[in-house]
Amino acid sequence: MNRVKNKVAVVTGGAQGIGRATCLIFAKEGAKVAVTDLLEEDGEALVTEIKASGGEAAYWNMNVSNERDVENTMKAVYNHWGPINILVNNAGIAGVNLPTDQVTEEEWDKVMNINVKGVFFCTKHVMPYMKEAGKGSIINLSSIYGLVGAADAPPYHASKGAVRIMSKTDAMIYAPYKIRVNSVHPGYIWTPMVENHLKAQGIDLAEGRKNLDALHPIGHVGEPDDIAYGILYLASDESKFVTGEELVIDGGYVAH
Ligand code: NAD
C-alpha cells in the first residue's frame, strides 16, 4: 500500500497507456501524483478517478518538447506539493514508419523533440526541486528498441537508443545528489500508441495483435500494468542501490 508514500511524483504523458497505469499505481501506493499530458480531458478524468478512490493527484497541461512549459510546470508542482521525489519521463510518440531514406527532416525532428529533448527538458527542470528533496528517482522510458534494432521506424529507434545512454550519463552526474536514473525497456505493450501505429499502416487490429504476440517468447504482448510495476520498483526506496540500470520488461523479446 505505501511503497511510495508521500513522495511527489511527476509523470509525463500520464493521461493514457503506460503513463496512466503508472499514475494509478503510484496513487494507490501513496504518492502525490502530478499527471501531465497534452490530453487535458483524459488527464482531468484520471485525477477525478484517483481522488474518488482516496488518492492524491492533480493535472497539469505540459508539452514536454516546450522548455518554458516544462520549466513552469515543474515550478507549479513544487509550489503545490513541495520538493519533487520522482520523475517518470514517459511521454513519447512512435513517429513515421518509413525506411530511413524516405524520412523527412521534419518527421525526424518531431520524434526527437518529444522522445529525446522532452527527457532532457524534464530532467533539467526537475533538478532544482529534486536536489532540494535530498534524493530522487528518475525513470526514463526507452524500449526494447533502445537495445536491439528492427527494420522499421528509424527515428523512434534512434530516440530510444539515445534515452538509454542519457539515463546512464545522468545516473553518473547526479549520483552525488542521491538522485538515481534508470531506463525501462518495454516489449510491445497494448496501448493507444501501438493501436494507432497499427491503424496508421492499415493493419487490422486483431490480426496485428496476433502478429505482435508471436514476437514475444511468452506468447503475448504486455499490458500497461506490467511496466507500471517495474516503474514503481524503480521509484520506490526498494531500489535505492539501483542506478544507471536497464530494466527490460518484454516477455523475453530480447532474450533470443
Ligand atoms: P501512448 O501513446 O498510449 O501514451 C503516450 C502519452 O504521451 C499520451 O497520453 C500522449 O498524449 C502523451 N504525449 C505525447 N506527446 C506529448 C508531448 N509532446 N508532451 C506531453 N505528452 C505527450 O503511449 P504508451 O504506449 O503508453 O507509451 C509510453 C512510453 O513508453 C513512450 O515513451 C513509449 O515510447 C514507451 N514504450 C511503449 C511501448 C509500447 O509497446 N506501448 C514499448 C516500448 C516503449
Tab-separated table of N, CA, C and O in Angstrom, residues 34-93:
chain	number	residue	atom	x	y	z
A	34	ALA	N	1.484	14.102	-9.951
A	34	ALA	CA	1.270	15.145	-10.948
A	34	ALA	C	1.100	14.463	-12.300
A	34	ALA	O	2.058	13.968	-12.896
A	35	VAL	N	-0.150	14.406	-12.743
A	35	VAL	CA	-0.452	13.840	-14.063
A	35	VAL	C	-0.217	14.962	-15.065
A	35	VAL	O	-0.852	16.013	-14.983
A	36	THR	N	0.710	14.760	-16.000
A	36	THR	CA	0.947	15.800	-17.010
A	36	THR	C	0.799	15.193	-18.400
A	36	THR	O	1.169	14.044	-18.622
A	37	ASP	N	0.240	15.988	-19.301
A	37	ASP	CA	-0.003	15.487	-20.666
A	37	ASP	C	-0.480	16.641	-21.527
A	37	ASP	O	-0.541	17.788	-21.061
A	38	LEU	N	-0.828	16.330	-22.764
A	38	LEU	CA	-1.485	17.299	-23.635
A	38	LEU	C	-2.984	17.027	-23.681
A	38	LEU	O	-3.761	17.864	-24.111
A	39	LEU	N	-3.383	15.830	-23.247
A	39	LEU	CA	-4.788	15.405	-23.296
A	39	LEU	C	-5.475	15.814	-21.995
A	39	LEU	O	-5.609	15.006	-21.057
A	40	GLU	N	-5.895	17.080	-21.967
A	40	GLU	CA	-6.413	17.666	-20.733
A	40	GLU	C	-7.625	16.905	-20.184
A	40	GLU	O	-7.688	16.601	-18.991
A	41	GLU	N	-8.549	16.574	-21.086
A	41	GLU	CA	-9.793	15.931	-20.649
A	41	GLU	C	-9.501	14.565	-20.015
A	41	GLU	O	-9.992	14.252	-18.924
A	42	ASP	N	-8.679	13.776	-20.693
A	42	ASP	CA	-8.329	12.443	-20.173
A	42	ASP	C	-7.539	12.563	-18.869
A	42	ASP	O	-7.724	11.792	-17.930
A	43	GLY	N	-6.647	13.560	-18.817
A	43	GLY	CA	-5.830	13.767	-17.619
A	43	GLY	C	-6.681	14.161	-16.427
A	43	GLY	O	-6.522	13.626	-15.320
A	44	GLU	N	-7.609	15.083	-16.646
A	44	GLU	CA	-8.503	15.520	-15.559
A	44	GLU	C	-9.397	14.364	-15.107
A	44	GLU	O	-9.658	14.201	-13.918
A	45	ALA	N	-9.855	13.550	-16.068
A	45	ALA	CA	-10.710	12.402	-15.718
A	45	ALA	C	-9.928	11.411	-14.861
A	45	ALA	O	-10.466	10.831	-13.901
A	46	LEU	N	-8.662	11.234	-15.157
A	46	LEU	CA	-7.818	10.327	-14.369
A	46	LEU	C	-7.646	10.861	-12.944
A	46	LEU	O	-7.723	10.100	-11.970
A	47	VAL	N	-7.448	12.160	-12.823
A	47	VAL	CA	-7.307	12.778	-11.496
A	47	VAL	C	-8.581	12.557	-10.683
A	47	VAL	O	-8.529	12.193	-9.500
A	48	THR	N	-9.721	12.735	-11.317
A	48	THR	CA	-11.005	12.519	-10.643
A	48	THR	C	-11.102	11.065	-10.171
A	48	THR	O	-11.516	10.788	-9.037
A	49	GLU	N	-10.693	10.145	-11.037
A	49	GLU	CA	-10.736	8.713	-10.697
A	49	GLU	C	-9.816	8.407	-9.496
A	49	GLU	O	-10.209	7.686	-8.573
A	50	ILE	N	-8.634	8.981	-9.504
A	50	ILE	CA	-7.675	8.744	-8.412
A	50	ILE	C	-8.234	9.296	-7.103
A	50	ILE	O	-8.206	8.631	-6.060
A	51	LYS	N	-8.774	10.514	-7.168
A	51	LYS	CA	-9.301	11.143	-5.951
A	51	LYS	C	-10.486	10.360	-5.406
A	51	LYS	O	-10.644	10.218	-4.198
A	52	ALA	N	-11.315	9.826	-6.318
A	52	ALA	CA	-12.501	9.072	-5.900
A	52	ALA	C	-12.114	7.818	-5.127
A	52	ALA	O	-12.875	7.335	-4.283
A	53	SER	N	-10.910	7.281	-5.411
A	53	SER	CA	-10.513	6.085	-4.654
A	53	SER	C	-9.529	6.443	-3.522
A	53	SER	O	-8.772	5.598	-3.054
A	54	GLY	N	-9.543	7.728	-3.133
A	54	GLY	CA	-8.799	8.132	-1.937
A	54	GLY	C	-7.367	8.553	-2.182
A	54	GLY	O	-6.616	8.826	-1.238
A	55	GLY	N	-6.958	8.649	-3.435
A	55	GLY	CA	-5.577	9.042	-3.745
A	55	GLY	C	-5.438	10.543	-3.918
A	55	GLY	O	-6.426	11.288	-3.896
A	56	GLU	N	-4.185	10.975	-4.088
A	56	GLU	CA	-3.922	12.401	-4.267
A	56	GLU	C	-3.272	12.637	-5.633
A	56	GLU	O	-2.250	12.026	-5.964
A	57	ALA	N	-3.884	13.522	-6.434
A	57	ALA	CA	-3.367	13.787	-7.779
A	57	ALA	C	-3.848	15.146	-8.256
A	57	ALA	O	-4.853	15.679	-7.756
A	58	ALA	N	-3.123	15.718	-9.185
A	58	ALA	CA	-3.554	16.948	-9.848
A	58	ALA	C	-3.031	16.898	-11.279
A	58	ALA	O	-2.053	16.195	-11.564
A	59	TYR	N	-3.712	17.629	-12.164
A	59	TYR	CA	-3.340	17.612	-13.586
A	59	TYR	C	-2.678	18.922	-14.011
A	59	TYR	O	-3.120	19.997	-13.619
A	60	TRP	N	-1.632	18.804	-14.785
A	60	TRP	CA	-1.017	19.966	-15.447
A	60	TRP	C	-0.876	19.669	-16.931
A	60	TRP	O	-0.395	18.593	-17.313
A	61	ASN	N	-1.291	20.638	-17.750
A	61	ASN	CA	-1.071	20.509	-19.182
A	61	ASN	C	0.394	20.860	-19.471
A	61	ASN	O	0.830	21.964	-19.155
A	62	MET	N	1.154	19.915	-19.993
A	62	MET	CA	2.575	20.190	-20.236
A	62	MET	C	3.045	19.485	-21.498
A	62	MET	O	2.966	18.261	-21.608
A	63	ASN	N	3.546	20.279	-22.429
A	63	ASN	CA	4.164	19.739	-23.640
A	63	ASN	C	5.651	19.546	-23.340
A	63	ASN	O	6.378	20.521	-23.147
A	64	VAL	N	6.103	18.291	-23.318
A	64	VAL	CA	7.493	18.025	-22.929
A	64	VAL	C	8.514	18.617	-23.902
A	64	VAL	O	9.681	18.784	-23.555
A	65	SER	N	8.068	18.951	-25.115
A	65	SER	CA	9.024	19.492	-26.086
A	65	SER	C	9.093	21.020	-26.048
A	65	SER	O	9.766	21.634	-26.878
A	66	ASN	N	8.398	21.621	-25.088
A	66	ASN	CA	8.407	23.079	-24.947
A	66	ASN	C	9.085	23.432	-23.621
A	66	ASN	O	8.525	23.211	-22.542
A	67	GLU	N	10.292	23.988	-23.694
A	67	GLU	CA	11.096	24.175	-22.475
A	67	GLU	C	10.416	25.075	-21.448
A	67	GLU	O	10.446	24.785	-20.244
A	68	ARG	N	9.804	26.171	-21.895
A	68	ARG	CA	9.151	27.082	-20.942
A	68	ARG	C	8.000	26.375	-20.224
A	68	ARG	O	7.797	26.529	-19.018
A	69	ASP	N	7.251	25.593	-20.998
A	69	ASP	CA	6.138	24.830	-20.464
A	69	ASP	C	6.635	23.888	-19.345
A	69	ASP	O	6.050	23.809	-18.269
A	70	VAL	N	7.729	23.211	-19.639
A	70	VAL	CA	8.290	22.252	-18.681
A	70	VAL	C	8.770	22.981	-17.431
A	70	VAL	O	8.468	22.584	-16.297
A	71	GLU	N	9.497	24.072	-17.633
A	71	GLU	CA	10.027	24.849	-16.507
A	71	GLU	C	8.882	25.327	-15.604
A	71	GLU	O	8.925	25.193	-14.371
A	72	ASN	N	7.830	25.877	-16.241
A	72	ASN	CA	6.699	26.406	-15.464
A	72	ASN	C	5.960	25.303	-14.724
A	72	ASN	O	5.519	25.487	-13.592
A	73	THR	N	5.823	24.137	-15.373
A	73	THR	CA	5.074	23.052	-14.731
A	73	THR	C	5.830	22.495	-13.528
A	73	THR	O	5.227	22.254	-12.472
A	74	MET	N	7.126	22.297	-13.672
A	74	MET	CA	7.907	21.779	-12.540
A	74	MET	C	7.798	22.733	-11.356
A	74	MET	O	7.641	22.319	-10.199
A	75	LYS	N	7.852	24.027	-11.650
A	75	LYS	CA	7.735	25.046	-10.599
A	75	LYS	C	6.341	24.990	-9.955
A	75	LYS	O	6.207	25.083	-8.727
A	76	ALA	N	5.317	24.818	-10.789
A	76	ALA	CA	3.948	24.776	-10.274
A	76	ALA	C	3.733	23.547	-9.379
A	76	ALA	O	3.078	23.631	-8.331
A	77	VAL	N	4.309	22.410	-9.778
A	77	VAL	CA	4.181	21.196	-8.949
A	77	VAL	C	4.884	21.421	-7.610
A	77	VAL	O	4.350	21.095	-6.539
A	78	TYR	N	6.069	22.036	-7.662
A	78	TYR	CA	6.830	22.341	-6.440
A	78	TYR	C	6.018	23.284	-5.529
A	78	TYR	O	5.928	23.074	-4.318
A	79	ASN	N	5.426	24.312	-6.130
A	79	ASN	CA	4.632	25.253	-5.328
A	79	ASN	C	3.422	24.579	-4.707
A	79	ASN	O	2.964	24.948	-3.637
A	80	HIS	N	2.909	23.551	-5.379
A	80	HIS	CA	1.703	22.855	-4.921
A	80	HIS	C	2.004	21.868	-3.790
A	80	HIS	O	1.282	21.807	-2.802
A	81	TRP	N	3.081	21.069	-3.958
A	81	TRP	CA	3.345	19.972	-3.010
A	81	TRP	C	4.726	20.016	-2.347
A	81	TRP	O	5.025	19.201	-1.483
A	82	GLY	N	5.624	20.883	-2.853
A	82	GLY	CA	6.982	20.908	-2.314
A	82	GLY	C	7.938	20.098	-3.172
A	82	GLY	O	7.620	19.757	-4.320
A	83	PRO	N	9.145	19.796	-2.627
A	83	PRO	CA	10.190	19.119	-3.407
A	83	PRO	C	9.687	17.873	-4.140
A	83	PRO	O	8.827	17.155	-3.641
A	84	ILE	N	10.275	17.635	-5.302
A	84	ILE	CA	9.819	16.533	-6.169
A	84	ILE	C	10.760	15.332	-6.007
A	84	ILE	O	11.975	15.474	-6.102
A	85	ASN	N	10.189	14.157	-5.732
A	85	ASN	CA	10.985	12.957	-5.463
A	85	ASN	C	11.136	12.038	-6.675
A	85	ASN	O	12.107	11.283	-6.761
A	86	ILE	N	10.118	12.040	-7.552
A	86	ILE	CA	10.092	11.063	-8.651
A	86	ILE	C	9.724	11.778	-9.954
A	86	ILE	O	8.794	12.586	-9.980
A	87	LEU	N	10.454	11.464	-11.009
A	87	LEU	CA	10.076	11.929	-12.355
A	87	LEU	C	10.034	10.718	-13.277
A	87	LEU	O	11.025	9.978	-13.377
A	88	VAL	N	8.905	10.518	-13.934
A	88	VAL	CA	8.816	9.450	-14.937
A	88	VAL	C	8.728	10.115	-16.311
A	88	VAL	O	7.718	10.741	-16.653
A	89	ASN	N	9.804	10.010	-17.073
A	89	ASN	CA	9.838	10.562	-18.432
A	89	ASN	C	9.230	9.525	-19.370
A	89	ASN	O	9.936	8.699	-19.953
A	90	ASN	N	7.909	9.605	-19.480
A	90	ASN	CA	7.159	8.573	-20.189
A	90	ASN	C	6.593	9.057	-21.530
A	90	ASN	O	6.429	8.256	-22.453
A	91	ALA	N	6.316	10.363	-21.658
A	91	ALA	CA	5.689	10.875	-22.889
A	91	ALA	C	6.536	10.483	-24.091
A	91	ALA	O	7.764	10.610	-24.071
A	92	GLY	N	5.877	10.009	-25.124
A	92	GLY	CA	6.619	9.627	-26.323
A	92	GLY	C	5.661	9.389	-27.470
A	92	GLY	O	4.462	9.195	-27.271
A	93	ILE	N	6.201	9.446	-28.683
A	93	ILE	CA	5.407	9.140	-29.878
A	93	ILE	C	6.163	8.122	-30.738
A	93	ILE	O	7.384	8.021	-30.657
